[in-house]
PDB file of C-alpha atoms and ligand atoms in Angstrom:
ATOM      1  CA  UNK T   1     184.751 116.722 320.771  1.00  0.00           C
ATOM      2  CA  UNK T   2     184.843 113.695 318.448  1.00  0.00           C
ATOM      3  CA  UNK T   3     183.638 113.969 314.870  1.00  0.00           C
ATOM      4  CA  UNK T   4     180.612 111.709 314.600  1.00  0.00           C
ATOM      5  CA  UNK T   5     179.745 109.675 311.508  1.00  0.00           C
ATOM      6  CA  UNK T   6     176.381 107.936 311.232  1.00  0.00           C
ATOM      7  CA  UNK T   7     176.139 105.804 308.097  1.00  0.00           C
ATOM      8  CA  UNK T   8     172.838 104.611 306.632  1.00  0.00           C
ATOM      9  CA  UNK T   9     173.696 101.408 304.766  1.00  0.00           C
ATOM     10  CA  UNK T  10     172.316  98.004 303.789  1.00  0.00           C
ATOM     11  CA  UNK T  11     175.844  96.577 304.209  1.00  0.00           C
ATOM     12  CA  UNK T  12     177.143  97.636 307.640  1.00  0.00           C
ATOM     13  CA  UNK T  13     179.751  94.857 307.681  1.00  0.00           C
ATOM     14  CA  UNK T  14     181.659  96.585 304.846  1.00  0.00           C
ATOM     15  CA  UNK T  15     182.639  99.302 307.335  1.00  0.00           C
ATOM     16  CA  UNK T  16     184.758  96.908 309.382  1.00  0.00           C
ATOM     17  CA  UNK T  17     187.571  98.025 307.059  1.00  0.00           C
ATOM     18  CA  UNK T  18     187.661 101.409 308.804  1.00  0.00           C
ATOM     19  CA  UNK T  19     187.278  99.933 312.292  1.00  0.00           C
ATOM     20  CA  UNK T  20     189.890  97.202 312.112  1.00  0.00           C
ATOM     21  CA  UNK T  21     193.150  98.953 311.360  1.00  0.00           C
ATOM     22  CA  UNK T  22     195.190 101.950 310.345  1.00  0.00           C
ATOM     23  CA  UNK T  23     194.754 105.637 311.057  1.00  0.00           C
ATOM     24  CA  UNK T  24     190.971 105.292 311.028  1.00  0.00           C
ATOM     25  CA  UNK T  25     190.957 102.248 313.330  1.00  0.00           C
ATOM     26  CA  UNK T  26     193.193 104.009 315.873  1.00  0.00           C
ATOM     27  CA  UNK T  27     191.265 107.286 315.686  1.00  0.00           C
ATOM     28  CA  UNK T  28     187.965 105.469 316.251  1.00  0.00           C
ATOM     29  CA  UNK T  29     189.454 103.376 319.067  1.00  0.00           C
ATOM     30  CA  UNK T  30     190.784 106.544 320.715  1.00  0.00           C
ATOM     31  CA  UNK T  31     187.463 108.354 320.362  1.00  0.00           C
ATOM     32  CA  UNK T  32     188.790 111.055 318.011  1.00  0.00           C
ATOM     33  CA  UNK T  33     185.899 110.019 315.769  1.00  0.00           C
ATOM     34  CA  UNK T  34     182.799 107.901 316.227  1.00  0.00           C
ATOM     35  CA  UNK T  35     181.102 105.588 313.747  1.00  0.00           C
ATOM     36  CA  UNK T  36     177.480 104.475 314.094  1.00  0.00           C
ATOM     37  CA  UNK T  37     175.778 102.258 311.513  1.00  0.00           C
ATOM     38  CA  UNK T  38     172.061 102.254 310.697  1.00  0.00           C
ATOM     39  CA  UNK T  39     170.532  99.599 308.418  1.00  0.00           C
ATOM     40  CA  UNK T  40     167.331 100.705 306.623  1.00  0.00           C
ATOM     41  CA  UNK T  41     166.163  97.091 306.753  1.00  0.00           C
ATOM     42  CA  UNK T  42     165.790  97.497 310.526  1.00  0.00           C
ATOM     43  CA  UNK T  43     163.268 100.260 309.811  1.00  0.00           C
ATOM     44  CA  UNK T  44     160.904  98.171 307.666  1.00  0.00           C
ATOM     45  CA  UNK T  45     157.580  96.905 308.983  1.00  0.00           C
ATOM     46  CA  UNK T  46     156.608  94.258 306.467  1.00  0.00           C
ATOM     47  CA  UNK T  47     157.365  90.570 306.720  1.00  0.00           C
ATOM     48  CA  UNK T  48     159.732  90.707 303.744  1.00  0.00           C
ATOM     49  CA  UNK T  49     161.592  93.729 305.194  1.00  0.00           C
ATOM     50  CA  UNK T  50     161.251  95.539 301.837  1.00  0.00           C
ATOM     51  CA  UNK T  51     163.712  98.389 301.184  1.00  0.00           C
ATOM     52  CA  UNK T  52     163.441  98.652 297.405  1.00  0.00           C
ATOM     53  CA  UNK T  53     160.799  98.482 294.695  1.00  0.00           C
ATOM     54  CA  UNK T  54     160.391  98.756 290.931  1.00  0.00           C
ATOM     55  CA  UNK T  55     160.900 102.157 289.267  1.00  0.00           C
ATOM     56  CA  UNK T  56     157.859 104.162 288.150  1.00  0.00           C
ATOM     57  CA  UNK T  57     158.134 104.687 284.406  1.00  0.00           C
ATOM     58  CA  UNK T  58     159.682 101.247 284.012  1.00  0.00           C
ATOM     59  CA  UNK T  59     163.331 100.482 283.228  1.00  0.00           C
ATOM     60  CA  UNK T  60     165.910  98.104 284.677  1.00  0.00           C
ATOM     61  CA  UNK T  61     166.829  97.704 288.337  1.00  0.00           C
ATOM     62  CA  UNK T  62     165.168  98.783 291.551  1.00  0.00           C
ATOM     63  CA  UNK T  63     164.888 102.038 293.510  1.00  0.00           C
ATOM     64  CA  UNK T  64     165.356 102.448 297.291  1.00  0.00           C
ATOM     65  CA  UNK T  65     162.042 103.230 299.002  1.00  0.00           C
ATOM     66  CA  UNK T  66     161.531 106.481 300.954  1.00  0.00           C
ATOM     67  CA  UNK T  67     160.001 105.181 304.210  1.00  0.00           C
ATOM     68  CA  UNK T  68     162.796 102.917 305.562  1.00  0.00           C
ATOM     69  CA  UNK T  69     165.393 105.576 304.693  1.00  0.00           C
ATOM     70  CA  UNK T  70     163.289 108.361 306.232  1.00  0.00           C
ATOM     71  CA  UNK T  71     162.961 106.427 309.495  1.00  0.00           C
ATOM     72  CA  UNK T  72     166.650 105.510 309.548  1.00  0.00           C
ATOM     73  CA  UNK T  73     167.670 109.131 308.916  1.00  0.00           C
ATOM     74  CA  UNK T  74     165.271 110.349 311.624  1.00  0.00           C
ATOM     75  CA  UNK T  75     166.741 107.843 314.089  1.00  0.00           C
ATOM     76  CA  UNK T  76     170.263 108.992 313.209  1.00  0.00           C
ATOM     77  CA  UNK T  77     169.272 112.671 313.505  1.00  0.00           C
ATOM     78  CA  UNK T  78     167.809 111.976 316.958  1.00  0.00           C
ATOM     79  CA  UNK T  79     171.112 110.397 318.014  1.00  0.00           C
ATOM     80  CA  UNK T  80     173.218 113.077 316.292  1.00  0.00           C
ATOM     81  CA  UNK T  81     171.219 116.319 316.364  1.00  0.00           C
ATOM     82  CA  UNK T  82     174.179 118.453 315.202  1.00  0.00           C
ATOM     83  CA  UNK T  83     174.853 116.332 312.118  1.00  0.00           C
ATOM     84  CA  UNK T  84     173.955 117.186 308.529  1.00  0.00           C
ATOM     85  CA  UNK T  85     172.837 114.557 306.009  1.00  0.00           C
ATOM     86  CA  UNK T  86     175.038 113.892 302.964  1.00  0.00           C
ATOM     87  CA  UNK T  87     174.185 111.549 300.087  1.00  0.00           C
ATOM     88  CA  UNK T  88     177.022 109.908 298.119  1.00  0.00           C
ATOM     89  CA  UNK T  89     176.111 109.784 294.444  1.00  0.00           C
ATOM     90  CA  UNK T  90     177.505 110.360 290.951  1.00  0.00           C
ATOM     91  CA  UNK T  91     175.252 113.452 290.807  1.00  0.00           C
ATOM     92  CA  UNK T  92     176.935 115.090 293.772  1.00  0.00           C
ATOM     93  CA  UNK T  93     179.539 117.832 294.144  1.00  0.00           C
ATOM     94  CA  UNK T  94     182.941 116.324 293.342  1.00  0.00           C
ATOM     95  CA  UNK T  95     185.076 116.461 296.504  1.00  0.00           C
ATOM     96  CA  UNK T  96     188.713 117.569 296.659  1.00  0.00           C
ATOM     97  CA  UNK T  97     191.088 118.101 299.613  1.00  0.00           C
ATOM     98  CA  UNK T  98     189.651 121.567 300.267  1.00  0.00           C
ATOM     99  CA  UNK T  99     186.173 120.006 300.502  1.00  0.00           C
ATOM    100  CA  UNK T 100     187.514 117.391 302.945  1.00  0.00           C
ATOM    101  CA  UNK T 101     188.798 120.229 305.149  1.00  0.00           C
ATOM    102  CA  UNK T 102     185.323 121.814 305.138  1.00  0.00           C
ATOM    103  CA  UNK T 103     183.721 118.450 306.002  1.00  0.00           C
ATOM    104  CA  UNK T 104     186.257 117.871 308.817  1.00  0.00           C
ATOM    105  CA  UNK T 105     185.272 121.202 310.393  1.00  0.00           C
ATOM    106  CA  UNK T 106     181.718 119.996 311.131  1.00  0.00           C
ATOM    107  CA  UNK T 107     180.713 118.143 314.342  1.00  0.00           C
ATOM    108  CA  UNK T 108     179.151 115.244 312.471  1.00  0.00           C
ATOM    109  CA  UNK T 109     177.715 113.785 309.298  1.00  0.00           C
ATOM    110  CA  UNK T 110     174.934 111.343 308.526  1.00  0.00           C
ATOM    111  CA  UNK T 111     176.117 109.607 305.341  1.00  0.00           C
ATOM    112  CA  UNK T 112     173.530 107.943 303.121  1.00  0.00           C
ATOM    113  CA  UNK T 113     174.995 105.101 301.057  1.00  0.00           C
ATOM    114  CA  UNK T 114     172.722 104.253 298.126  1.00  0.00           C
ATOM    115  CA  UNK T 115     172.409 100.931 296.355  1.00  0.00           C
ATOM    116  CA  UNK T 116     170.297  99.597 293.460  1.00  0.00           C
ATOM    117  CA  UNK T 117     169.697 102.328 290.856  1.00  0.00           C
ATOM    118  CA  UNK T 118     169.577 104.931 293.579  1.00  0.00           C
ATOM    119  CA  UNK T 119     167.083 106.499 295.965  1.00  0.00           C
ATOM    120  CA  UNK T 120     163.528 107.854 295.437  1.00  0.00           C
ATOM    121  CA  UNK T 121     164.035 111.553 294.628  1.00  0.00           C
ATOM    122  CA  UNK T 122     161.470 112.617 297.246  1.00  0.00           C
ATOM    123  CA  UNK T 123     163.791 111.320 299.999  1.00  0.00           C
ATOM    124  CA  UNK T 124     166.683 113.408 298.625  1.00  0.00           C
ATOM    125  CA  UNK T 125     164.541 116.555 298.297  1.00  0.00           C
ATOM    126  CA  UNK T 126     163.064 116.251 301.802  1.00  0.00           C
ATOM    127  CA  UNK T 127     165.798 114.741 303.987  1.00  0.00           C
ATOM    128  CA  UNK T 128     169.230 115.233 302.358  1.00  0.00           C
ATOM    129  CA  UNK T 129     171.266 118.395 303.021  1.00  0.00           C
ATOM    130  CA  UNK T 130     174.218 117.798 300.661  1.00  0.00           C
ATOM    131  CA  UNK T 131     175.011 115.499 297.750  1.00  0.00           C
ATOM    132  CA  UNK T 132     178.660 114.489 297.222  1.00  0.00           C
ATOM    133  CA  UNK T 133     180.627 112.533 294.618  1.00  0.00           C
ATOM    134  CA  UNK T 134     184.152 111.177 295.043  1.00  0.00           C
ATOM    135  CA  UNK T 135     184.762 111.410 291.281  1.00  0.00           C
ATOM    136  CA  UNK T 136     183.147 111.015 287.876  1.00  0.00           C
ATOM    137  CA  UNK T 137     182.669 107.259 287.791  1.00  0.00           C
ATOM    138  CA  UNK T 138     179.927 104.826 288.760  1.00  0.00           C
ATOM    139  CA  UNK T 139     180.219 102.337 291.633  1.00  0.00           C
ATOM    140  CA  UNK T 140     177.910  99.546 292.822  1.00  0.00           C
ATOM    141  CA  UNK T 141     177.041 101.393 296.007  1.00  0.00           C
ATOM    142  CA  UNK T 142     177.698 104.447 298.125  1.00  0.00           C
ATOM    143  CA  UNK T 143     179.572 102.515 300.822  1.00  0.00           C
ATOM    144  CA  UNK T 144     183.071 102.836 299.323  1.00  0.00           C
ATOM    145  CA  UNK T 145     182.564 106.584 298.673  1.00  0.00           C
ATOM    146  CA  UNK T 146     181.401 106.962 302.303  1.00  0.00           C
ATOM    147  CA  UNK T 147     184.558 105.159 303.499  1.00  0.00           C
ATOM    148  CA  UNK T 148     186.740 107.298 301.225  1.00  0.00           C
ATOM    149  CA  UNK T 149     185.274 110.467 302.730  1.00  0.00           C
ATOM    150  CA  UNK T 150     185.637 109.170 306.309  1.00  0.00           C
ATOM    151  CA  UNK T 151     189.266 108.128 305.674  1.00  0.00           C
ATOM    152  CA  UNK T 152     190.210 111.491 304.135  1.00  0.00           C
ATOM    153  CA  UNK T 153     188.430 113.430 306.911  1.00  0.00           C
ATOM    154  CA  UNK T 154     189.649 111.362 309.885  1.00  0.00           C
ATOM    155  CA  UNK T 155     193.261 111.931 308.739  1.00  0.00           C
ATOM    156  CA  UNK T 156     192.651 115.660 309.100  1.00  0.00           C
ATOM    157  CA  UNK T 157     191.398 115.476 312.700  1.00  0.00           C
ATOM    158  CA  UNK T 158     193.876 116.846 315.271  1.00  0.00           C
ATOM    159  CA  UNK T 159     195.836 113.970 316.783  1.00  0.00           C
ATOM    160  CA  UNK T 160     194.785 111.394 314.183  1.00  0.00           C
ATOM    161  CA  UNK T 161     198.242 111.279 312.597  1.00  0.00           C
ATOM    162  CA  UNK T 162     201.310 110.711 314.780  1.00  0.00           C
ATOM    163  CA  UNK T 163     203.453 113.824 315.284  1.00  0.00           C
ATOM    164  CA  UNK T 164     205.909 112.743 312.581  1.00  0.00           C
ATOM    165  CA  UNK T 165     203.091 112.242 310.084  1.00  0.00           C
ATOM    166  CA  UNK T 166     201.289 115.489 310.865  1.00  0.00           C
ATOM    167  CA  UNK T 167     204.583 117.290 310.258  1.00  0.00           C
ATOM    168  CA  UNK T 168     204.612 115.479 306.910  1.00  0.00           C
ATOM    169  CA  UNK T 169     202.735 117.718 304.454  1.00  0.00           C
ATOM    170  CA  UNK T 170     200.060 115.616 302.752  1.00  0.00           C
ATOM    171  CA  UNK T 171     200.803 116.658 299.192  1.00  0.00           C
ATOM    172  CA  UNK T 172     197.283 117.680 298.262  1.00  0.00           C
ATOM    173  CA  UNK T 173     197.185 119.640 301.506  1.00  0.00           C
ATOM    174  CA  UNK T 174     199.140 122.476 299.910  1.00  0.00           C
ATOM    175  CA  UNK T 175     197.693 121.999 296.480  1.00  0.00           C
ATOM    176  CA  UNK T 176     200.688 120.225 294.983  1.00  0.00           C
ATOM    177  CA  UNK T 177     201.410 116.633 294.010  1.00  0.00           C
ATOM    178  CA  UNK T 178     203.835 114.751 296.263  1.00  0.00           C
ATOM    179  CA  UNK T 179     207.585 114.636 295.687  1.00  0.00           C
ATOM    180  CA  UNK T 180     209.337 111.308 294.928  1.00  0.00           C
ATOM    181  CA  UNK T 181     210.254 109.064 297.898  1.00  0.00           C
ATOM    182  CA  UNK T 182     213.236 106.705 298.316  1.00  0.00           C
ATOM    183  CA  UNK T 183     214.478 104.242 300.911  1.00  0.00           C
ATOM    184  CA  UNK T 184     217.402 101.813 301.410  1.00  0.00           C
ATOM    185  CA  UNK T 185     219.426 100.404 299.724  1.00  0.00           C
ATOM    186  CA  UNK T 186     220.990 103.441 298.017  1.00  0.00           C
ATOM    187  CA  UNK T 187     222.135 101.543 294.919  1.00  0.00           C
ATOM    188  CA  UNK T 188     220.041  98.834 293.216  1.00  0.00           C
ATOM    189  CA  UNK T 189     219.561  97.657 289.635  1.00  0.00           C
ATOM    190  CA  UNK T 190     216.594 100.066 289.290  1.00  0.00           C
ATOM    191  CA  UNK T 191     218.917 103.021 289.903  1.00  0.00           C
ATOM    192  CA  UNK T 192     220.367 105.171 292.664  1.00  0.00           C
ATOM    193  CA  UNK T 193     218.940 107.658 295.139  1.00  0.00           C
ATOM    194  CA  UNK T 194     219.354 111.371 294.231  1.00  0.00           C
ATOM    195  CA  UNK T 195     222.549 112.461 296.021  1.00  0.00           C
ATOM    196  CA  UNK T 196     220.951 115.503 297.674  1.00  0.00           C
ATOM    197  CA  UNK T 197     218.878 113.117 299.810  1.00  0.00           C
ATOM    198  CA  UNK T 198     221.964 111.227 300.987  1.00  0.00           C
ATOM    199  CA  UNK T 199     223.747 114.327 302.245  1.00  0.00           C
ATOM    200  CA  UNK T 200     222.604 116.029 305.413  1.00  0.00           C
ATOM    201  CA  UNK T 201     221.862 119.456 303.971  1.00  0.00           C
ATOM    202  CA  UNK T 202     218.268 119.762 305.207  1.00  0.00           C
ATOM    203  CA  UNK T 203     217.702 123.135 303.556  1.00  0.00           C
ATOM    204  CA  UNK T 204     218.814 121.673 300.197  1.00  0.00           C
ATOM    205  CA  UNK T 205     216.622 118.588 300.769  1.00  0.00           C
ATOM    206  CA  UNK T 206     213.598 120.775 301.590  1.00  0.00           C
ATOM    207  CA  UNK T 207     214.240 122.848 298.450  1.00  0.00           C
ATOM    208  CA  UNK T 208     214.690 119.717 296.315  1.00  0.00           C
ATOM    209  CA  UNK T 209     211.402 118.229 297.582  1.00  0.00           C
ATOM    210  CA  UNK T 210     209.456 121.425 296.918  1.00  0.00           C
ATOM    211  CA  UNK T 211     211.077 121.772 293.487  1.00  0.00           C
ATOM    212  CA  UNK T 212     210.038 118.170 292.682  1.00  0.00           C
ATOM    213  CA  UNK T 213     206.491 118.733 293.940  1.00  0.00           C
ATOM    214  CA  UNK T 214     206.164 121.895 291.847  1.00  0.00           C
ATOM    215  CA  UNK T 215     207.726 120.268 288.766  1.00  0.00           C
ATOM    216  CA  UNK T 216     205.579 117.135 288.945  1.00  0.00           C
ATOM    217  CA  UNK T 217     202.463 119.216 289.414  1.00  0.00           C
ATOM    218  CA  UNK T 218     203.422 121.325 286.407  1.00  0.00           C
ATOM    219  CA  UNK T 219     204.041 118.167 284.322  1.00  0.00           C
ATOM    220  CA  UNK T 220     201.037 116.094 285.422  1.00  0.00           C
ATOM    221  CA  UNK T 221     198.377 118.455 286.752  1.00  0.00           C
ATOM    222  CA  UNK T 222     198.850 121.988 285.364  1.00  0.00           C
ATOM    223  CA  UNK T 223     195.225 122.631 286.359  1.00  0.00           C
ATOM    224  CA  UNK T 224     196.145 122.304 290.045  1.00  0.00           C
ATOM    225  CA  UNK T 225     199.075 124.685 289.588  1.00  0.00           C
ATOM    226  CA  UNK T 226     196.935 127.303 287.860  1.00  0.00           C
ATOM    227  CA  UNK T 227     194.379 127.167 290.684  1.00  0.00           C
ATOM    228  CA  UNK T 228     197.067 127.390 293.394  1.00  0.00           C
ATOM    229  CA  UNK T 229     199.325 130.149 292.095  1.00  0.00           C
ATOM    230  CA  UNK T 230     203.020 130.380 292.994  1.00  0.00           C
ATOM    231  CA  UNK T 231     205.140 132.528 295.293  1.00  0.00           C
ATOM    232  CA  UNK T 232     208.252 134.164 293.854  1.00  0.00           C
ATOM    233  CA  UNK T 233     210.467 131.525 295.475  1.00  0.00           C
ATOM    234  CA  UNK T 234     208.262 128.714 294.132  1.00  0.00           C
ATOM    235  CA  UNK T 235     208.340 130.266 290.637  1.00  0.00           C
ATOM    236  CA  UNK T 236     212.140 130.199 290.790  1.00  0.00           C
ATOM    237  CA  UNK T 237     212.220 126.546 291.874  1.00  0.00           C
ATOM    238  CA  UNK T 238     209.790 125.579 289.104  1.00  0.00           C
ATOM    239  CA  UNK T 239     211.911 127.397 286.541  1.00  0.00           C
ATOM    240  CA  UNK T 240     214.951 125.442 287.784  1.00  0.00           C
ATOM    241  CA  UNK T 241     212.982 122.192 287.373  1.00  0.00           C
ATOM    242  CA  UNK T 242     211.837 123.074 283.854  1.00  0.00           C
ATOM    243  CA  UNK T 243     215.370 124.072 282.862  1.00  0.00           C
ATOM    244  CA  UNK T 244     216.725 120.762 284.125  1.00  0.00           C
ATOM    245  CA  UNK T 245     213.955 118.743 282.427  1.00  0.00           C
ATOM    246  CA  UNK T 246     213.941 120.357 278.969  1.00  0.00           C
ATOM    247  CA  UNK T 247     213.882 117.625 276.307  1.00  0.00           C
TER     248      UNK T 247
HETATM  249  C1  4H7 I   1     174.578 100.777 289.032  1.00  0.00           C
HETATM  250  N1  4H7 I   1     174.163 101.860 289.903  1.00  0.00           N
HETATM  251  C2  4H7 I   1     174.559 101.626 291.278  1.00  0.00           C
HETATM  252  C3  4H7 I   1     174.053 102.704 292.181  1.00  0.00           C
HETATM  253  N2  4H7 I   1     174.440 104.017 291.709  1.00  0.00           N
HETATM  254  C4  4H7 I   1     174.105 105.070 292.604  1.00  0.00           C
HETATM  255  C5  4H7 I   1     173.110 106.003 292.259  1.00  0.00           C
HETATM  256  C6  4H7 I   1     172.767 106.995 293.179  1.00  0.00           C
HETATM  257  C7  4H7 I   1     173.387 107.066 294.401  1.00  0.00           C
HETATM  258  C8  4H7 I   1     174.385 106.149 294.756  1.00  0.00           C
HETATM  259  C9  4H7 I   1     174.742 105.148 293.869  1.00  0.00           C
HETATM  260  C10 4H7 I   1     175.820 104.181 294.271  1.00  0.00           C
HETATM  261  N3  4H7 I   1     176.935 104.321 293.372  1.00  0.00           N
HETATM  262  C11 4H7 I   1     177.801 105.370 293.441  1.00  0.00           C
HETATM  263  C12 4H7 I   1     177.770 106.279 294.498  1.00  0.00           C
HETATM  264  C13 4H7 I   1     178.687 107.333 294.481  1.00  0.00           C
HETATM  265  C14 4H7 I   1     179.571 107.447 293.430  1.00  0.00           C
HETATM  266  C15 4H7 I   1     180.566 108.572 293.412  1.00  0.00           C
HETATM  267  N4  4H7 I   1     181.174 108.843 292.248  1.00  0.00           N
HETATM  268  O1  4H7 I   1     180.822 109.216 294.451  1.00  0.00           O
HETATM  269  C16 4H7 I   1     179.551 106.531 292.413  1.00  0.00           C
HETATM  270  N5  4H7 I   1     178.684 105.502 292.422  1.00  0.00           N
HETATM  271  C17 4H7 I   1     174.203 104.287 290.309  1.00  0.00           C
HETATM  272  C18 4H7 I   1     174.707 103.150 289.439  1.00  0.00           C
END
């Protein structure tokens, strides 16, 4: 059963990025996921095809009108009855990898990408189920956040990543930052590759990579480490890292 995404957007062409290449392009081409685009402008009934208007109370910018969005959402809901409506905004719940796993578990999502200064609050109160943010910063529109969510979620769908990749732990998948990566040549002016990775001791390589992931998380994102907790074995590896990296 593919995961269905219906996006309500004034700029449907921006979503070609997801369709044209990469993991998302292949997953969509193979029907692991579906993408349908709905333009609120197609749901206007005036000659100027008005989707925005001035804010009550004055102030700069424009606000997206309720009616075109309501009709676009209702059309999407009719086409995707199992989907819930999510609004991408700076006021939303900030998403992390755990949230992406929750989102990936649902049959479909209708994603509302706002523009201008945002959307009339009455639309949000009456037709939006969830409000999400991809981080505490302001963007020109909700389209990039919608694509970020779709990229992160599509990668989690069974079969989206080739076997080799899916075996590859996405670092934030187990709550740690990624270990360092190296490729040929072994010796260059920038330095050499850690010798453990050159040898064929796969148990030692696995231990080294986990030790690096734990150590880098401890150094750069102690908040993630606190939230995750450590097994005895992981505690030992982290202690080894700290010992080796004492100033
Ligand atoms: C100049 N205004 C443009 C419109 N914007 C706005 C306001 C409300 C909803 C959507 C938007 C679209 N912008 C977004 C969207 C999401 C995120 C996120 N962090 O997920 C950041 N920005 C407010 C600012």
